[in-house]
Short mmCIF file of C-alpha atoms in Angstrom, two decimals:
data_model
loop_
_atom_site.label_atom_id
_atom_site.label_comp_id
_atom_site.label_asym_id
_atom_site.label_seq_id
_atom_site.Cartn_x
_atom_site.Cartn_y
_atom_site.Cartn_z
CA UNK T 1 -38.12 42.77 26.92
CA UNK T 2 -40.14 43.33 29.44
CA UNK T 3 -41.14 46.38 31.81
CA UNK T 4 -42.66 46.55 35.08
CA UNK T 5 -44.31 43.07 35.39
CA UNK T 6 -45.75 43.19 31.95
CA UNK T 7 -43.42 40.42 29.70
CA UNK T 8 -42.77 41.31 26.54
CA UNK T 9 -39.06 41.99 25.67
CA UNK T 10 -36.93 39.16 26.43
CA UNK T 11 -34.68 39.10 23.47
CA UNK T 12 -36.33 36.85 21.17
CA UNK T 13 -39.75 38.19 21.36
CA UNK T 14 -41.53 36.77 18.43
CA UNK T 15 -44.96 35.30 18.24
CA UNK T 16 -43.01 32.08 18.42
CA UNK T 17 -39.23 33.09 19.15
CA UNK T 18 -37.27 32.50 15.80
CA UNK T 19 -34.24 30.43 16.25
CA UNK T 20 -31.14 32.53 15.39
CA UNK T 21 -29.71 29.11 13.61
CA UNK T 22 -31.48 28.24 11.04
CA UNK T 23 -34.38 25.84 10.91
CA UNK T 24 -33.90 25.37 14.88
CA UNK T 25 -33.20 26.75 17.83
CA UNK T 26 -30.05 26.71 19.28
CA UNK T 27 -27.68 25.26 21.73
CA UNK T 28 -27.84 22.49 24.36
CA UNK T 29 -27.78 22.39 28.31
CA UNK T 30 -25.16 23.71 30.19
CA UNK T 31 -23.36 21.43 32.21
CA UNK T 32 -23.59 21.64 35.95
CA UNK T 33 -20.61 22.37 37.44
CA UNK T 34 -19.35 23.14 41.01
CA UNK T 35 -16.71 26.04 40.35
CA UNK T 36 -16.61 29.08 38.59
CA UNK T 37 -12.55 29.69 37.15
CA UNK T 38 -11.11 33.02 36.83
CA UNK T 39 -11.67 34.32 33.53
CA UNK T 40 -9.66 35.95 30.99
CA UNK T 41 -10.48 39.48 29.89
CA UNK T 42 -11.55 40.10 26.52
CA UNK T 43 -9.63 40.66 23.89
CA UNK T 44 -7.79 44.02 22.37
CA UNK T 45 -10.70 45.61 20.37
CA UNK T 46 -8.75 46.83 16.59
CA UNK T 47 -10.31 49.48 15.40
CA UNK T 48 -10.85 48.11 11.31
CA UNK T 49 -13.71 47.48 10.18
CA UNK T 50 -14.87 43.46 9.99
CA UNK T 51 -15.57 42.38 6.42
CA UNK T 52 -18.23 39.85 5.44
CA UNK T 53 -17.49 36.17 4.58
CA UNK T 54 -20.24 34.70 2.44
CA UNK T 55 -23.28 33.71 4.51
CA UNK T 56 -25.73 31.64 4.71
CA UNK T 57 -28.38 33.76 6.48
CA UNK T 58 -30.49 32.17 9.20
CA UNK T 59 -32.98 34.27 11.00
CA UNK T 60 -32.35 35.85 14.22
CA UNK T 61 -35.03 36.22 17.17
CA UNK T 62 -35.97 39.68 18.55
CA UNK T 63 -37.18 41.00 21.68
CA UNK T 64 -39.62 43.05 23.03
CA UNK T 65 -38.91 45.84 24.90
CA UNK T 66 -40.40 47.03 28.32
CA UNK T 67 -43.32 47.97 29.23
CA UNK T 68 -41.54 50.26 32.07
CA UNK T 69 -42.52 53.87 31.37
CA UNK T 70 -39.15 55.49 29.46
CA UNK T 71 -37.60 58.87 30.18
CA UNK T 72 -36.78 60.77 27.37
CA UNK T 73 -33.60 61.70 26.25
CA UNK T 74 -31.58 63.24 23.80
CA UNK T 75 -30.16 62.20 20.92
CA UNK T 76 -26.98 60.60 21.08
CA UNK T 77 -25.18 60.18 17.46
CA UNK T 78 -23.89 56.50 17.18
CA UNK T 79 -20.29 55.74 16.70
CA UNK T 80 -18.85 54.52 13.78
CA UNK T 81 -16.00 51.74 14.62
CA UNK T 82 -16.86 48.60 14.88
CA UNK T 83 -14.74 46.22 17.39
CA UNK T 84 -13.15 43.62 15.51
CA UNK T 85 -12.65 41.91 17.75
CA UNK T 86 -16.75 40.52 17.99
CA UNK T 87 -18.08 38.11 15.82
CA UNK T 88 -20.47 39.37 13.01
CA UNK T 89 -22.48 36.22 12.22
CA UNK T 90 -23.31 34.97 8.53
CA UNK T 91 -26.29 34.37 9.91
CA UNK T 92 -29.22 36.43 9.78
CA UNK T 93 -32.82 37.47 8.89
CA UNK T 94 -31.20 40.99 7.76
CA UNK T 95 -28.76 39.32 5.21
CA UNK T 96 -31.07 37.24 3.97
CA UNK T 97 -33.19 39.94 2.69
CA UNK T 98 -29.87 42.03 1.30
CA UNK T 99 -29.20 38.76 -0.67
CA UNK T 100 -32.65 38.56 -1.84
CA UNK T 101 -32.74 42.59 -3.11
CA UNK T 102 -29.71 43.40 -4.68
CA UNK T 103 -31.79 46.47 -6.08
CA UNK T 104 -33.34 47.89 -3.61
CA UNK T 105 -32.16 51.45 -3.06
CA UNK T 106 -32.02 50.80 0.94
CA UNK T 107 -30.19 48.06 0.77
CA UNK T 108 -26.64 49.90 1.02
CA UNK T 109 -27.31 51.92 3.72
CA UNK T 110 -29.07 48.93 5.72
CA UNK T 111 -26.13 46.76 4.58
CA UNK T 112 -23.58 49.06 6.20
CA UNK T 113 -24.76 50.52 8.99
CA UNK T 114 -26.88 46.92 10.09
CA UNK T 115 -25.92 44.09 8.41
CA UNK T 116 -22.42 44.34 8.43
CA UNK T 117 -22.12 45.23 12.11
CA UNK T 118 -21.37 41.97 14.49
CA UNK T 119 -24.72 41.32 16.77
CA UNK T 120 -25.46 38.69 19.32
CA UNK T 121 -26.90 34.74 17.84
CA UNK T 122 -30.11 33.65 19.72
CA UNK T 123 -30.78 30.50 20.53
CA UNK T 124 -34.70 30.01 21.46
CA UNK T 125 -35.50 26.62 20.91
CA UNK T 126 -36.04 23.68 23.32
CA UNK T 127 -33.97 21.21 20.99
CA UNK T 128 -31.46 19.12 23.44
CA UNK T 129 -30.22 16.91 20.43
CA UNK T 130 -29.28 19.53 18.19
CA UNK T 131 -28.09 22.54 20.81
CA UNK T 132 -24.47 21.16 21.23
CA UNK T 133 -23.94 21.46 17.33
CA UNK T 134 -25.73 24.70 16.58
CA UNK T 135 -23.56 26.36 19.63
CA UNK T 136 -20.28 24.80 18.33
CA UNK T 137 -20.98 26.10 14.47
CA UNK T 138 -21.14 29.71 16.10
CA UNK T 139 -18.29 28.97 18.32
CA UNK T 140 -15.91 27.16 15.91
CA UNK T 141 -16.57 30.16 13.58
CA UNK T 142 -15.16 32.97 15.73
CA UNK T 143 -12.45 30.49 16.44
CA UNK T 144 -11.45 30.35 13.14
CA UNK T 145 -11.65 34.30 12.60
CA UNK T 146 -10.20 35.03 15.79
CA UNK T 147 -13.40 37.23 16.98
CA UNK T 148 -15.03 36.85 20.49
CA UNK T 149 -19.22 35.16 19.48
CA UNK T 150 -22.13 36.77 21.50
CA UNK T 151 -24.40 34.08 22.60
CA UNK T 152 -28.22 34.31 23.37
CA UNK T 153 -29.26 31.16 25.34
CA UNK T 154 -33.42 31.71 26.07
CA UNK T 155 -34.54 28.86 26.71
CA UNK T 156 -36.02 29.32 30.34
CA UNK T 157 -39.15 27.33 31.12
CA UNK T 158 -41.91 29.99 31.47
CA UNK T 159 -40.07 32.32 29.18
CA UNK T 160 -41.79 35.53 29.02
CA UNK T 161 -44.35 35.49 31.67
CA UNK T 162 -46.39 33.23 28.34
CA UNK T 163 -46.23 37.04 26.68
CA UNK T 164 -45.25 37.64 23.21
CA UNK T 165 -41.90 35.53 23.25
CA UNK T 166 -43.82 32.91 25.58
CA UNK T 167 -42.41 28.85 25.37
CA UNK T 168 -38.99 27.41 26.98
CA UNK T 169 -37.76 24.05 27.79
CA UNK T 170 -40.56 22.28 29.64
CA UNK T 171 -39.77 22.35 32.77
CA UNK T 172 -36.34 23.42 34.69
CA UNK T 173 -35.28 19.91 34.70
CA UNK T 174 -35.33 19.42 31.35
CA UNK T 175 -33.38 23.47 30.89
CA UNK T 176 -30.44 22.24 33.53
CA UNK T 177 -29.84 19.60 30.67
CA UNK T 178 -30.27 21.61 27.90
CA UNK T 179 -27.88 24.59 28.86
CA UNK T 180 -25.33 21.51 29.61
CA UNK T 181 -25.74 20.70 26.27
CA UNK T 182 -25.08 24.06 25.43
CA UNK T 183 -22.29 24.60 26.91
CA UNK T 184 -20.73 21.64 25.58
CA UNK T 185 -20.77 23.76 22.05
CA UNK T 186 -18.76 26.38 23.55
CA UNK T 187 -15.66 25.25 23.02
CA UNK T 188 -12.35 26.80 25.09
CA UNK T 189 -12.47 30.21 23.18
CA UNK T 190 -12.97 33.51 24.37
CA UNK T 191 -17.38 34.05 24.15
CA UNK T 192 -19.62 36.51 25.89
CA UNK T 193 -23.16 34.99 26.89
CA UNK T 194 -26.08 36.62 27.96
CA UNK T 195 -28.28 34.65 30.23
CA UNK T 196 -31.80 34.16 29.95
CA UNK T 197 -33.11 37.82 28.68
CA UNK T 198 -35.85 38.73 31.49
CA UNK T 199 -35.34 35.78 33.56
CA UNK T 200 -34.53 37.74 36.42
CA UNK T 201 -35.91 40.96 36.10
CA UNK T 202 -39.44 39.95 35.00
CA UNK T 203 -39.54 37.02 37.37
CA UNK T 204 -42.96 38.31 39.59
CA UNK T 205 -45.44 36.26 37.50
CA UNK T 206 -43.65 33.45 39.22
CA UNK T 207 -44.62 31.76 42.74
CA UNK T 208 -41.80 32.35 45.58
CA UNK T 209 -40.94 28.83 45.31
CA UNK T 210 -40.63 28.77 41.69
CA UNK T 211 -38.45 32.09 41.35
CA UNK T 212 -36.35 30.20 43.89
CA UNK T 213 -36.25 27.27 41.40
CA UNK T 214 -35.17 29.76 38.73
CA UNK T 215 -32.76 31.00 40.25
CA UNK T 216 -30.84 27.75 41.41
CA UNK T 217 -31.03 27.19 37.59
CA UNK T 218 -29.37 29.88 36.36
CA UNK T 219 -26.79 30.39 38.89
CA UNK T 220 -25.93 26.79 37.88
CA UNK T 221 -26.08 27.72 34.29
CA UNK T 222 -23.15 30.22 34.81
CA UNK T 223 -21.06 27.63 36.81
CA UNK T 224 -21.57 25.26 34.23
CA UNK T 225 -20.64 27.39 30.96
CA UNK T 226 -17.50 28.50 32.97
CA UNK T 227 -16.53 24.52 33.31
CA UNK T 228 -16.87 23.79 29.96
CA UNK T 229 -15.15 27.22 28.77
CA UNK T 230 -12.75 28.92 31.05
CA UNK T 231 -13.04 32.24 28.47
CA UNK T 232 -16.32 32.47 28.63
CA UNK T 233 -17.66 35.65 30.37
CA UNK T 234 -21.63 35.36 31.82
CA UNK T 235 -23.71 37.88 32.48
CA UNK T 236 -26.81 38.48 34.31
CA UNK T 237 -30.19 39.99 33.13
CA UNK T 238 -29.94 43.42 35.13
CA UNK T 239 -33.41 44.06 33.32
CA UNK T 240 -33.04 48.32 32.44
CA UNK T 241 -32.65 52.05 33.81
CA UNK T 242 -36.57 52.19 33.57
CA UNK T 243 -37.61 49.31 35.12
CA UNK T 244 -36.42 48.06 38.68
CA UNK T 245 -34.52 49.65 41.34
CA UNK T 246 -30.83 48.88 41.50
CA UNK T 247 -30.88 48.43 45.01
CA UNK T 248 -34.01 45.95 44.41
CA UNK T 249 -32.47 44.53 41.33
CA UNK T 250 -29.21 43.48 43.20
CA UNK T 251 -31.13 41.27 45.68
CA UNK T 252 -32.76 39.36 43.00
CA UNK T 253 -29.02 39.20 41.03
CA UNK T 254 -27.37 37.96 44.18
CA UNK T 255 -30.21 35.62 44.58
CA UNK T 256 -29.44 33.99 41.04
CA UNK T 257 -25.89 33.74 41.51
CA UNK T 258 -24.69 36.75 39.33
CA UNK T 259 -21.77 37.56 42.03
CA UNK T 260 -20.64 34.00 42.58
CA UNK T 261 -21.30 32.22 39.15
CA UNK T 262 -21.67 35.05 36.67
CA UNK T 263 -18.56 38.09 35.14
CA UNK T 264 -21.31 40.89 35.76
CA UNK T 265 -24.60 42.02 34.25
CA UNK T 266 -26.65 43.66 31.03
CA UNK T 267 -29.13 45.75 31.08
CA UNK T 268 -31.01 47.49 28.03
CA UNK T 269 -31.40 44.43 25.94
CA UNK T 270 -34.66 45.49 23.30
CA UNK T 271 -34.90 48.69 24.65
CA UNK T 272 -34.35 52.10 24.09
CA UNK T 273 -32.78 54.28 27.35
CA UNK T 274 -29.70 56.27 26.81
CA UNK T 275 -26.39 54.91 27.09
CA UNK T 276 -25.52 57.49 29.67
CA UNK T 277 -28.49 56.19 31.75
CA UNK T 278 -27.74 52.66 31.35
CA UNK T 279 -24.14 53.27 32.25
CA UNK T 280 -25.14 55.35 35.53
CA UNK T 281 -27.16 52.39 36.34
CA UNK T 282 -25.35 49.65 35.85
CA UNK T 283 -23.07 50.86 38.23
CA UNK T 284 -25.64 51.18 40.81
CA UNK T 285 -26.47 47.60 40.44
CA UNK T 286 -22.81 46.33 40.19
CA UNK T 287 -22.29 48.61 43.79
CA UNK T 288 -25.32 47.06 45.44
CA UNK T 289 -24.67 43.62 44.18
CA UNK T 290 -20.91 43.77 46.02
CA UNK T 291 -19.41 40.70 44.80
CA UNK T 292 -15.50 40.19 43.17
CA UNK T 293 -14.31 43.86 41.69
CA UNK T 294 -13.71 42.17 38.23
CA UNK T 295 -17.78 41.88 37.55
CA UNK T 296 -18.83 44.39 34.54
CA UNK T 297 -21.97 45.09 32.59
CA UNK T 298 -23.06 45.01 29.27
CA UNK T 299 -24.99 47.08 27.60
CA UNK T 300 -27.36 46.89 24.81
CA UNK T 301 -26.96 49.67 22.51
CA UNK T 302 -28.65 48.50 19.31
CA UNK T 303 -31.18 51.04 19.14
CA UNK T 304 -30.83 53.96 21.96
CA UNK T 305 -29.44 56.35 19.42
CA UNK T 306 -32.09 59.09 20.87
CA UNK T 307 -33.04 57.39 23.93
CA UNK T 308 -36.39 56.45 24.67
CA UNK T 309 -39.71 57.98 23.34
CA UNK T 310 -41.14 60.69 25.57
CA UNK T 311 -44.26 58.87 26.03
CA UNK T 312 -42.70 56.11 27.18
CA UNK T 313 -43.97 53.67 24.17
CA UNK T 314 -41.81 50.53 23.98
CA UNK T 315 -43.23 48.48 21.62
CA UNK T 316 -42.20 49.46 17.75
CA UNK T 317 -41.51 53.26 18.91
CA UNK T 318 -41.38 55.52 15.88
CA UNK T 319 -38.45 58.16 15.50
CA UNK T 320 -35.74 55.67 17.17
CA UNK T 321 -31.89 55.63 15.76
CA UNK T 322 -29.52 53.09 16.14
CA UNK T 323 -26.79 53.38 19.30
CA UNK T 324 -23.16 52.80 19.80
CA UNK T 325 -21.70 50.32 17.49
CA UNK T 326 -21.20 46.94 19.41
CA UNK T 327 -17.63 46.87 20.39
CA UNK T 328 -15.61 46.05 24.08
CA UNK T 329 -13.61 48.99 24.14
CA UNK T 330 -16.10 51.44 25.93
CA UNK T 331 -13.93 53.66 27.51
CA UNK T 332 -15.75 52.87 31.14
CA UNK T 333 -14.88 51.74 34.13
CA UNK T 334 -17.11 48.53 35.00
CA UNK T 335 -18.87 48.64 31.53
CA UNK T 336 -17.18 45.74 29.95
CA UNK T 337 -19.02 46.20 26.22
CA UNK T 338 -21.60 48.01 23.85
CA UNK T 339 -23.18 44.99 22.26
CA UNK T 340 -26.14 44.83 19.64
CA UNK T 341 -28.16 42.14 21.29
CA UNK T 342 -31.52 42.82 19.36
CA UNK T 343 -30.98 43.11 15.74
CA UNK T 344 -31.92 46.37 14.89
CA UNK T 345 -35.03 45.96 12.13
CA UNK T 346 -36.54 43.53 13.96
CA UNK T 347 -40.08 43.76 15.06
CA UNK T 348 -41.31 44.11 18.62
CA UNK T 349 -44.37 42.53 18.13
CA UNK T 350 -46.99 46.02 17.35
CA UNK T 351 -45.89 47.18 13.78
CA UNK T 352 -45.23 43.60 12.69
CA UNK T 353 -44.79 39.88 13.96
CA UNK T 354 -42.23 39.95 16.86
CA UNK T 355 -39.20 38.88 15.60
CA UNK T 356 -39.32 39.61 11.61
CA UNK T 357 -37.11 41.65 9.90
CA UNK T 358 -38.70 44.85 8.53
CA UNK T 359 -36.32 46.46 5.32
CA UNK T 360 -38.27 49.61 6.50
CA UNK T 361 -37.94 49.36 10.20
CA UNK T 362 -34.03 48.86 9.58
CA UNK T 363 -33.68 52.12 7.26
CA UNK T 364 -35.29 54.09 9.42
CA UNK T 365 -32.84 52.96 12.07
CA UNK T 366 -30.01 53.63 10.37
CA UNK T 367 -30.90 57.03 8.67
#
């Protein structure tokens, strides 16, 4: 994602995003749609374990993080359920290399502690023909298994600021479309999406009139996921701890339609800042933003283990751990889930391409 003006970390950073289904991208446009139905709450998180089906691995796309100076913090040891009640795709650059080394010694550990953990799909491509039936393989999935899908639409034109995860639909025209098509995929079962990493938050590079544009885009995004799936809970990008100021960040929210046609916000998505922090200041935002009392956040937990680096790098930080296992039973009030949004192993773009799985990166993680 991104920090202070500089884009990098939208989820999905990769020197060309990788699609999180296979050889494509990822979902179609969202319908437009005029009202915004009251939405179920998520479902009872058991405490077991998920288990695998077999997979056929497709990679994921990563982000970068922000360029926002970090605080440090300290560590913070990860917890070990996993909510079953998320959707662990079959899908992914980190099973495809566990299927291709069945020897390697790291390959248990990475197995356990990464692969088999349930983390969010990506869909990065501008591919209007082909969204509706990549989103619907995802959705139709978790149907079947009874689990609740995290969806990554990133498709916004301008995507990134043209940084590292730089491309998008051509123009917002053709993204209204899209993200109908999109949400046509979705189906009527419970699924948490998270809109358009950095869209908000890193929005200066654009003109007034063009963030304005934006933001009638995504606020009709979120009205048009919740007519094509009552269940479906939207959030907003809140950006990060490290970055804006809540006060600031709520005007830009309300501007995009996160109070009237979103359930809430996330914040931490690539990035490293402390659960603690992220919690403190998600509630900030959610306070300034005002807005119906049932909004939440969601918070990105993949790798804040120990918090951010004391130097405040962001891009491929050395000495990170992985966070809270994903799961929507977080204890909080207002903090609706701990999800893995960024794959943890996945490049930011400095130690290796943005967006490809590193077996090393990964063990390091989740030592």
């Amino acid at each position: 994602m991104v920090g202070l003006a500089v884009a990098v970390a939208a989820i999905g950073a990769v020197s060309g995003a990788v699609s999180a289904l296979g050889g494509g991208g990822g979902v179609s446009a969202r319908p437009q749609v005029t009202r915004s139905p009251t939405l179920a709450p998520l479902p009872a998180v058991p405490s077991p374990t998920p288990t695998r089906a077999s997979r056929t691995p497709r990679p994921a796309p990563t982000t970068a993080p922000s360029l926002a100076p970090q605080p440090s913090a300290s560590p913070s040891k990860p917890a070990q359920a996993v909510s079953a009640a998320l959707y662990t795709s079959p899908d992914s650059q980190v099973l495809d290399w566990i299927r291709n080394h069945p020897d390697d010694p790291r390959r248990p550990l990475i197995e356990r502690r990464i692969a088999d953990r349930p983390a969010a799909v990506w869909f990065t491509e501008y591919d209007p023909d082909k969204i509706t039936g990549e989103v619907r393989q995802v959705t139709s999935a978790a149907a079947d298994e009874g689990r609740t899908p995290v969806l990554v639409p990133y498709t916004i034109p301008g995507r990134d600021c043209g940084g590292a995860s730089r491309g998008g639909a051509p123009d917002l025209a053709a993204y209204d479309g899209w993200i109908r098509n999109f949400s046509a995929g979705l189906g009527r079962s419970p699924v948490i999406v998270i809109l358009e990493p950095d869209a908000i938050a890193q929005s200066d590079c654009l003109s007034d009139s063009d963030r304005t544009a934006r933001f009638t885009s995504l606020a009709g995004a979120g009205r048009s996921i919740h007519a094509a799936d009552p269940s479906a809970r939207v959030y907003f990008d809140a950006g990060h701890s490290a970055w804006r100021d809540a006060e600031e960040m709520a005007t830009l929210l309300r501007a995009a339609g996160a109070a009237t046609s979103g359930d809430g916000i996330f914040t931490n998505v690539s990035n490293f800042n402390t659960t603690a922090d992220e919690v403190a200041y998600a509630r900030r935002v959610l306070a300034a933003l005002g807005g119906p009392a049932r909004l939440g956040a969601v918070i990105d937990t993949s790798r804040n283990g120990r918090g951010a680096p004391p130097d405040g790098q962001w891009c491929d930080p050395a000495g990170r751990s992985l966070g809270r296992a994903p799961t929507t039973d977080t204890g909080q009030e207002r903090i609706d889930a701990y999800l893995w949004v960024k794959t943890p192993g996945e490049w930011d773009g400095c130690r290796g391409a943005a967006g490809t799985f590193s077996p090393e990166y990964a063990y390091d993680l989740a030592r």
